[in-house]
XYZ file of C-alpha atoms in Angstrom:
543
model
C 32.452 -14.147 82.214
C 36.000 -12.987 81.464
C 36.829 -12.945 85.189
C 35.520 -16.489 85.557
C 37.677 -17.705 82.672
C 40.747 -15.980 84.123
C 40.011 -17.500 87.529
C 39.762 -20.990 86.035
C 43.007 -20.410 84.133
C 44.780 -19.169 87.271
C 43.561 -22.176 89.260
C 45.477 -24.442 86.894
C 48.759 -22.704 87.704
C 50.405 -24.125 90.804
C 53.596 -22.915 92.448
C 56.563 -24.897 91.087
C 58.890 -26.847 93.346
C 62.260 -25.130 92.882
C 64.081 -26.817 95.760
C 67.712 -27.535 94.932
C 67.682 -31.061 96.355
C 64.665 -33.406 96.019
C 64.741 -34.222 99.748
C 65.859 -30.780 100.907
C 69.054 -32.192 102.457
C 72.170 -30.749 100.791
C 75.591 -31.799 102.074
C 79.082 -30.605 101.079
C 79.787 -34.051 99.677
C 76.720 -33.875 97.441
C 77.731 -30.401 96.237
C 81.195 -31.685 95.297
C 79.701 -34.688 93.503
C 77.294 -32.469 91.581
C 80.057 -30.059 90.561
C 82.209 -32.867 89.155
C 79.200 -34.557 87.577
C 78.223 -31.273 85.924
C 81.718 -30.921 84.474
C 81.498 -34.458 83.066
C 78.127 -33.751 81.487
C 79.403 -30.486 79.979
C 82.304 -32.298 78.310
C 79.915 -34.876 76.872
C 77.534 -32.152 75.668
C 80.078 -30.499 73.372
C 80.377 -33.116 70.577
C 76.673 -33.971 70.832
C 75.586 -30.340 70.386
C 77.995 -29.829 67.484
C 76.874 -33.048 65.776
C 73.168 -32.224 66.153
C 73.809 -28.731 64.762
C 75.332 -30.381 61.685
C 72.265 -32.642 61.431
C 69.923 -29.631 61.546
C 72.055 -27.778 58.989
C 72.991 -24.851 61.246
C 76.233 -23.407 62.642
C 77.755 -25.401 65.558
C 77.322 -22.411 67.892
C 73.553 -22.600 67.323
C 73.615 -26.085 68.855
C 76.011 -25.084 71.655
C 73.926 -22.032 72.594
C 70.821 -24.237 72.713
C 72.589 -26.770 74.940
C 73.629 -23.966 77.319
C 70.309 -22.123 77.545
C 67.966 -25.112 77.509
C 70.198 -26.909 79.994
C 70.391 -23.935 82.360
C 66.697 -22.999 82.363
C 65.416 -26.569 82.728
C 67.960 -27.222 85.489
C 66.558 -24.266 87.454
C 62.832 -24.696 86.763
C 62.466 -28.339 85.677
C 60.369 -30.950 87.408
C 63.182 -33.417 88.066
C 66.449 -32.274 89.718
C 69.352 -34.109 88.132
C 67.840 -34.392 84.654
C 69.843 -32.852 81.802
C 68.401 -31.127 78.742
C 69.989 -29.708 75.612
C 70.046 -29.881 71.827
C 68.939 -33.354 70.721
C 69.002 -35.442 67.588
C 65.286 -36.259 67.852
C 64.498 -32.575 67.210
C 67.361 -31.969 64.782
C 66.090 -34.498 62.247
C 62.791 -32.551 62.050
C 64.497 -29.159 61.821
C 66.703 -30.011 58.838
C 63.870 -29.722 56.286
C 62.719 -26.360 57.697
C 66.236 -24.910 57.624
C 66.877 -26.227 54.114
C 63.628 -24.784 52.721
C 63.276 -21.490 54.619
C 66.504 -20.675 56.461
C 67.679 -20.482 60.051
C 65.563 -17.426 60.973
C 62.407 -19.478 60.459
C 63.938 -22.097 62.746
C 64.338 -19.538 65.525
C 60.703 -18.435 65.108
C 59.586 -22.060 65.169
C 61.514 -22.718 68.373
C 59.783 -19.745 70.036
C 56.344 -21.027 69.004
C 57.323 -24.546 70.039
C 58.153 -23.237 73.514
C 54.842 -21.400 73.825
C 52.970 -24.592 72.911
C 54.896 -26.528 75.552
C 54.123 -23.899 78.184
C 50.421 -24.162 77.271
C 50.609 -27.961 77.604
C 52.154 -27.577 81.044
C 49.560 -25.049 82.225
C 46.802 -27.391 81.045
C 48.468 -30.248 82.964
C 48.673 -32.410 79.858
C 51.906 -33.886 81.128
C 49.855 -36.268 83.276
C 48.878 -38.187 80.143
C 52.366 -39.679 80.090
C 50.850 -42.137 82.574
C 49.077 -43.727 79.611
C 52.411 -44.964 78.251
C 52.596 -48.679 79.168
C 55.746 -50.260 80.570
C 56.487 -52.240 77.370
C 56.540 -48.916 75.481
C 58.964 -47.525 78.076
C 61.250 -50.531 77.573
C 61.103 -50.110 73.799
C 61.803 -46.383 74.169
C 64.865 -47.031 76.343
C 66.209 -49.757 74.063
C 65.598 -47.761 70.887
C 67.248 -44.652 72.278
C 70.246 -46.700 73.459
C 70.668 -48.049 69.919
C 70.314 -44.550 68.451
C 72.981 -43.223 70.835
C 75.277 -46.120 69.867
C 74.766 -45.538 66.148
C 75.407 -41.811 66.577
C 78.839 -42.565 68.060
C 79.860 -44.580 65.008
C 80.221 -41.304 63.107
C 83.296 -40.574 65.231
C 85.026 -43.581 63.634
C 85.062 -41.768 60.295
C 87.715 -39.432 58.960
C 86.907 -35.939 60.341
C 85.095 -33.800 57.785
C 84.219 -36.682 55.450
C 80.719 -37.414 56.791
C 77.771 -35.490 55.361
C 74.201 -34.877 56.386
C 71.993 -37.492 54.731
C 68.543 -36.972 53.273
C 66.918 -38.388 56.378
C 68.531 -35.853 58.654
C 71.268 -38.121 59.942
C 74.982 -37.955 59.320
C 75.897 -40.550 56.712
C 78.531 -41.363 54.146
C 82.125 -40.508 54.824
C 85.331 -42.520 54.933
C 85.867 -44.968 57.791
C 89.104 -44.914 59.734
C 91.369 -47.845 58.958
C 94.748 -49.238 59.898
C 96.629 -47.621 62.769
C 94.199 -44.679 63.293
C 91.327 -47.145 63.740
C 93.324 -49.299 66.175
C 94.330 -46.230 68.185
C 90.720 -45.044 68.285
C 89.456 -48.455 69.427
C 92.201 -48.726 72.043
C 91.400 -45.308 73.521
C 87.675 -46.089 73.584
C 88.428 -49.362 75.395
C 90.713 -47.542 77.858
C 88.015 -45.000 78.684
C 85.417 -47.726 79.196
C 87.821 -49.711 81.395
C 88.479 -46.699 83.635
C 84.729 -46.028 83.954
C 84.112 -49.680 84.860
C 87.015 -50.138 87.289
C 87.154 -46.815 89.149
C 83.870 -47.209 91.113
C 85.261 -50.465 92.523
C 88.177 -48.489 94.015
C 86.761 -45.063 94.873
C 83.839 -42.741 94.212
C 85.631 -39.498 95.022
C 85.686 -38.573 91.320
C 82.880 -39.468 88.863
C 84.084 -42.386 86.755
C 83.181 -40.793 83.374
C 85.191 -37.673 84.247
C 88.164 -39.813 85.261
C 87.883 -41.779 82.013
C 87.941 -38.597 79.936
C 90.860 -37.166 81.952
C 93.014 -40.318 81.748
C 92.474 -40.781 78.007
C 92.973 -37.089 77.202
C 96.168 -36.952 79.291
C 97.555 -40.015 77.506
C 96.778 -38.637 74.043
C 98.232 -35.198 74.783
C 101.334 -36.589 76.525
C 102.137 -39.075 73.752
C 101.016 -36.792 70.931
C 98.819 -39.520 69.457
C 97.249 -38.776 66.088
C 93.547 -39.347 66.741
C 90.392 -37.289 66.023
C 89.715 -34.587 68.593
C 86.815 -32.265 69.397
C 88.457 -29.477 67.418
C 88.411 -31.639 64.288
C 84.588 -31.471 64.270
C 84.360 -27.683 64.464
C 85.618 -24.764 66.479
C 83.517 -24.159 69.582
C 84.885 -20.673 70.222
C 82.262 -17.955 70.389
C 80.802 -15.090 72.392
C 77.921 -14.775 74.818
C 74.589 -15.478 73.080
C 72.953 -12.175 72.105
C 69.240 -11.323 72.110
C 67.913 -11.663 68.590
C 64.333 -11.339 67.357
C 63.776 -13.859 64.534
C 63.887 -11.972 61.235
C 60.697 -13.334 59.682
C 57.668 -11.447 58.353
C 54.799 -11.332 60.850
C 52.219 -12.702 58.430
C 49.692 -15.508 58.273
C 51.883 -17.219 55.667
C 54.781 -17.370 58.150
C 52.504 -18.959 60.734
C 51.373 -21.550 58.178
C 55.039 -22.439 57.594
C 56.230 -22.673 61.185
C 53.111 -23.995 62.997
C 53.276 -27.617 61.695
C 56.958 -27.833 62.588
C 56.342 -26.229 65.990
C 53.593 -28.726 66.844
C 55.749 -31.706 65.848
C 58.809 -30.377 67.694
C 56.760 -29.567 70.807
C 55.250 -33.065 70.839
C 58.581 -34.833 70.316
C 60.288 -32.650 72.907
C 57.632 -33.245 75.550
C 57.394 -36.981 74.912
C 61.155 -37.477 75.160
C 61.389 -35.187 78.190
C 58.531 -36.823 80.091
C 59.736 -40.347 79.349
C 63.229 -39.361 80.483
C 61.668 -37.765 83.567
C 60.001 -41.072 84.414
C 63.207 -43.016 83.786
C 65.290 -40.707 85.997
C 62.530 -40.807 88.595
C 62.699 -44.602 88.748
C 66.471 -44.448 89.262
C 66.405 -41.709 91.908
C 63.123 -42.507 93.655
C 61.467 -39.215 92.689
C 57.860 -38.714 91.596
C 55.682 -36.046 89.997
C 56.798 -32.884 88.253
C 55.425 -33.660 84.761
C 53.518 -30.391 84.304
C 56.369 -28.376 85.804
C 58.771 -30.039 83.364
C 56.503 -29.123 80.424
C 56.509 -25.465 81.477
C 60.278 -25.500 82.032
C 60.911 -27.016 78.608
C 58.604 -24.451 77.022
C 60.233 -21.529 78.832
C 63.682 -22.799 77.837
C 62.779 -23.114 74.159
C 61.011 -19.752 74.041
C 64.089 -18.004 75.457
C 66.445 -20.044 73.266
C 64.613 -18.992 70.119
C 65.270 -15.340 71.002
C 68.982 -15.988 71.608
C 69.929 -17.825 68.425
C 69.575 -21.414 69.680
C 68.066 -24.433 67.937
C 65.933 -25.507 70.898
C 66.060 -28.830 72.681
C 64.597 -31.233 75.202
C 65.698 -33.794 77.780
C 68.778 -35.850 76.864
C 68.635 -39.410 78.115
C 72.344 -40.056 77.519
C 73.585 -37.028 79.457
C 70.935 -37.595 82.131
C 72.262 -41.124 82.617
C 75.826 -39.781 82.848
C 74.716 -37.332 85.530
C 72.680 -39.815 87.553
C 75.313 -42.547 87.349
C 77.972 -40.010 88.414
C 75.940 -39.188 91.520
C 74.291 -35.960 90.346
C 71.010 -35.573 92.214
C 70.375 -31.835 92.536
C 69.752 -28.809 90.346
C 73.367 -27.829 90.925
C 74.612 -30.495 88.481
C 72.514 -29.218 85.577
C 73.279 -25.570 86.329
C 77.008 -26.268 86.587
C 76.965 -28.290 83.356
C 75.388 -25.355 81.490
C 77.796 -22.829 82.986
C 80.808 -25.012 82.224
C 79.581 -25.333 78.642
C 79.325 -21.541 78.365
C 82.823 -21.158 79.793
C 84.112 -23.609 77.185
C 82.614 -21.423 74.449
C 83.909 -18.147 75.912
C 87.288 -19.015 77.404
C 88.411 -22.638 77.176
C 87.724 -23.631 73.575
C 91.440 -24.271 72.722
C 91.732 -26.670 75.675
C 88.424 -28.463 75.100
C 89.204 -28.909 71.411
C 92.230 -31.014 72.416
C 90.051 -33.697 74.050
C 90.075 -36.888 71.949
C 86.707 -37.942 70.604
C 87.545 -41.505 71.643
C 87.208 -40.518 75.303
C 83.724 -39.090 74.775
C 82.743 -42.085 72.626
C 83.838 -44.398 75.441
C 81.660 -42.488 77.893
C 78.645 -42.720 75.569
C 79.238 -46.439 74.956
C 79.060 -46.982 78.726
C 75.849 -44.938 78.737
C 74.468 -47.243 76.052
C 75.344 -50.319 78.117
C 73.737 -48.809 81.200
C 70.662 -47.488 79.379
C 69.682 -50.560 77.358
C 67.144 -52.658 79.286
C 68.964 -55.987 79.021
C 66.322 -57.697 81.150
C 63.818 -57.011 78.357
C 65.608 -59.632 76.248
C 65.196 -62.166 79.028
C 61.504 -61.477 79.627
C 60.468 -61.426 75.955
C 59.405 -65.070 76.195
C 57.817 -64.710 79.638
C 55.499 -61.745 79.149
C 52.314 -61.833 77.025
C 53.007 -62.010 73.299
C 51.434 -58.588 72.719
C 53.752 -56.929 75.248
C 56.807 -58.596 73.709
C 55.687 -57.397 70.275
C 55.249 -53.820 71.565
C 58.760 -53.798 73.079
C 60.317 -54.866 69.774
C 58.040 -52.621 67.693
C 58.789 -49.448 69.675
C 62.510 -50.224 69.610
C 62.536 -50.662 65.829
C 60.365 -47.600 65.107
C 62.508 -45.442 67.410
C 65.617 -46.440 65.476
C 64.212 -46.165 61.954
C 61.639 -43.360 62.369
C 61.590 -41.152 65.460
C 60.699 -41.249 69.122
C 57.281 -39.567 68.929
C 56.015 -41.913 66.213
C 57.376 -44.920 68.128
C 55.634 -43.971 71.368
C 52.333 -43.181 69.641
C 52.447 -46.469 67.725
C 53.290 -48.372 70.905
C 50.455 -46.783 72.873
C 47.950 -47.432 70.058
C 48.945 -51.099 69.717
C 48.818 -51.558 73.497
C 45.416 -49.850 73.698
C 43.986 -51.972 70.884
C 45.313 -55.130 72.521
C 43.749 -54.093 75.832
C 40.446 -53.290 74.117
C 40.433 -56.656 72.357
C 41.131 -58.543 75.574
C 38.338 -56.698 77.376
C 35.960 -57.166 74.460
C 36.208 -60.922 74.927
C 35.435 -60.692 78.646
C 31.777 -59.683 78.407
C 29.304 -62.427 79.273
C 26.173 -62.851 81.365
C 24.545 -65.220 83.841
C 20.757 -65.357 83.769
C 17.997 -66.514 86.075
C 14.219 -66.098 86.398
C 12.756 -64.339 89.462
C 9.708 -65.688 91.344
C 7.678 -62.946 89.660
C 8.577 -64.359 86.243
C 11.082 -61.706 85.143
C 14.364 -62.809 83.576
C 17.523 -61.190 84.940
C 20.743 -60.955 82.910
C 23.748 -60.339 85.188
C 26.237 -58.762 82.797
C 29.925 -59.134 83.592
C 32.707 -57.210 81.862
C 32.847 -53.631 80.512
C 30.389 -52.530 77.833
C 32.209 -50.379 75.266
C 32.852 -50.216 71.515
C 34.775 -53.479 71.495
C 32.183 -55.525 73.393
C 28.946 -53.942 72.143
C 28.387 -56.645 69.515
C 28.997 -59.398 72.043
C 26.562 -57.680 74.423
C 23.778 -57.803 71.842
C 24.345 -61.540 71.384
C 23.716 -62.258 75.082
C 19.935 -61.837 74.788
C 17.231 -64.145 73.447
C 14.426 -61.728 72.654
C 12.039 -64.295 71.186
C 12.078 -66.701 74.151
C 12.455 -64.211 77.017
C 9.431 -63.370 79.239
C 7.540 -60.067 79.230
C 9.937 -58.371 81.682
C 13.694 -58.505 81.262
C 16.130 -56.912 83.721
C 19.760 -56.177 82.830
C 21.886 -56.084 85.995
C 25.029 -53.926 85.627
C 26.425 -54.572 89.133
C 29.522 -56.232 87.609
C 29.693 -54.139 84.448
C 30.277 -50.569 83.328
C 28.683 -48.535 80.531
C 31.668 -46.747 78.995
C 30.977 -44.947 75.713
C 28.547 -44.041 72.947
C 28.827 -47.503 71.407
C 27.605 -48.921 74.725
C 24.641 -46.534 74.722
C 23.867 -47.533 71.157
C 24.015 -51.236 72.098
C 21.635 -50.758 75.057
C 19.176 -48.778 72.923
C 19.303 -51.393 70.155
C 18.535 -54.236 72.582
C 15.754 -52.198 74.211
C 14.255 -51.482 70.788
C 14.141 -55.224 69.982
C 12.283 -55.982 73.206
C 9.967 -53.029 72.599
C 9.177 -54.293 69.103
C 8.335 -57.689 70.631
C 5.975 -56.041 73.130
C 8.280 -56.663 76.098
C 9.907 -54.423 78.721
C 13.612 -53.958 79.349
C 14.837 -52.516 82.649
C 18.324 -51.553 83.871
C 19.444 -52.303 87.419
C 22.447 -51.513 89.627
C 23.846 -48.709 87.493
C 26.962 -47.219 89.040
C 26.884 -43.456 89.426
C 29.106 -42.813 86.404
C 26.940 -45.105 84.259
C 23.823 -43.392 85.602
C 25.174 -39.965 84.641
C 26.118 -41.182 81.152
C 22.699 -42.690 80.455
C 20.870 -39.709 81.960
C 22.837 -37.251 79.830
C 22.006 -39.261 76.725
C 18.308 -39.220 77.707
C 17.904 -42.991 77.868
C 16.658 -43.329 81.457
C 12.928 -43.140 82.202
C 11.861 -42.646 85.815
C 8.474 -44.106 86.651
C 7.781 -41.709 89.533
C 7.739 -37.940 89.164
C 10.677 -37.427 91.498
C 14.022 -39.139 91.806
C 15.831 -36.799 94.221
C 18.389 -39.284 95.538
C 19.711 -41.787 93.087
C 19.822 -45.283 94.601
C 21.467 -48.310 93.038
C 18.374 -50.421 93.649
C 16.220 -48.318 91.299
C 15.119 -50.104 88.111
C 15.029 -47.854 85.035
C 13.194 -48.268 81.773
C 15.040 -47.412 78.557
C 13.846 -44.693 76.194
C 14.558 -45.740 72.581
C 14.903 -43.792 69.331
C 17.471 -41.323 70.737
C 20.680 -42.270 68.957
C 19.130 -43.813 65.874
C 20.034 -47.028 64.129
C 23.445 -46.077 62.758
């Protein structure tokens, strides 16, 4: 028995695709592009990781270590070459309560457990369920995340050190820049955005975001402009992350504390990562890799928890920077992580001189490129339900969090689909030469249409034999079984017979398992669609 279980478990584990390039063709030009793209991503990761560490209530190095380790491991083992992962705000807003109530050591333990849950989800191939996310939910997710990224950049327009972590996990309050400092900040942001927009029209030798950062930083340093810089947020200088076992008691009480947070963090991390995986896949023409990405995210978080990191997941903003800069291979993500580590170890004084305006300009261009502007145009062309889902998911993403938004969007879409299908069930009827009445049911029979199904029949006026033809229908769930049994019971009470015809094989299995089918002959070795079955009543009961 144990060997059988192990064999079934092993059969679920497939060899990951660790090829550097999705197509297997790696050229010197692509390597150069990925190296420069990785450098650009690393520069953009610094203020994001520091800001999210502040949101979670931990030291900036905790966020930087997470960005390095999660980014490196997912770049090597992830399911989508070119996708970037690191410390994210979606996870930070959940972590803040845990850190405030129990301390950072409990956070590290939670991140380890979160990673183990994600690995389990990947081994079980649960990543495939991301297919259930409808396109309107994807549009709402993209739009909501673009707005969140935009709002996060507004913090950089405040006087350094004046903003504080709000009760909802975000960074609020603080004193806004005004006068000359504000004008300088706006001018530098506009300059960075202009360089990013114009450079691709002239050359693609250097990634436009990297050129924008370089031009703006050079101008600020050369002119000695007084504007907020990376170093004004916090010092990023530190050592190599050291192995550290979370200092928490190994008790049931500890598990009760960290398990709810771990489940929520694992779900949010996987949802954001898999949606980003799909988005990057659409842009680069890649497919698959969902389960591999789940395992990679889990492995990254498990390791990060043992090295003093706050954990993370896919980052849509940095992924867009990488893809738009031409990054297509695992090299870009690996280089980004290694550059980030080198910043921490060796180059912190130089990186801290970079003006925040340059990085804000890059992220503003990411927002413009990420937001699905066509969704505004199609709102009045698509079905009303789909338009509502797009707006709903966008709003919930901004005001709540990504996981809640996606779940709400999927539920609303599923209910709308169920309602539309519930209205489709109807039947055509005719009387055979033998005097039997045949109801040709059309439309799926499930919980939403079971009541309508019962209303199709006229028990009092129907002849002695009634045949229900399911050639154009499907029996889906327990509510459908209950509806069939209830109709059969009415005919039985009236002294009449009800037979089922043209059951598809899946419907046949469902009804057989429930015990509803009665075979007139003693043997039914080969199921044929032409067989008429009587219905056994009194199995499921009346309620």
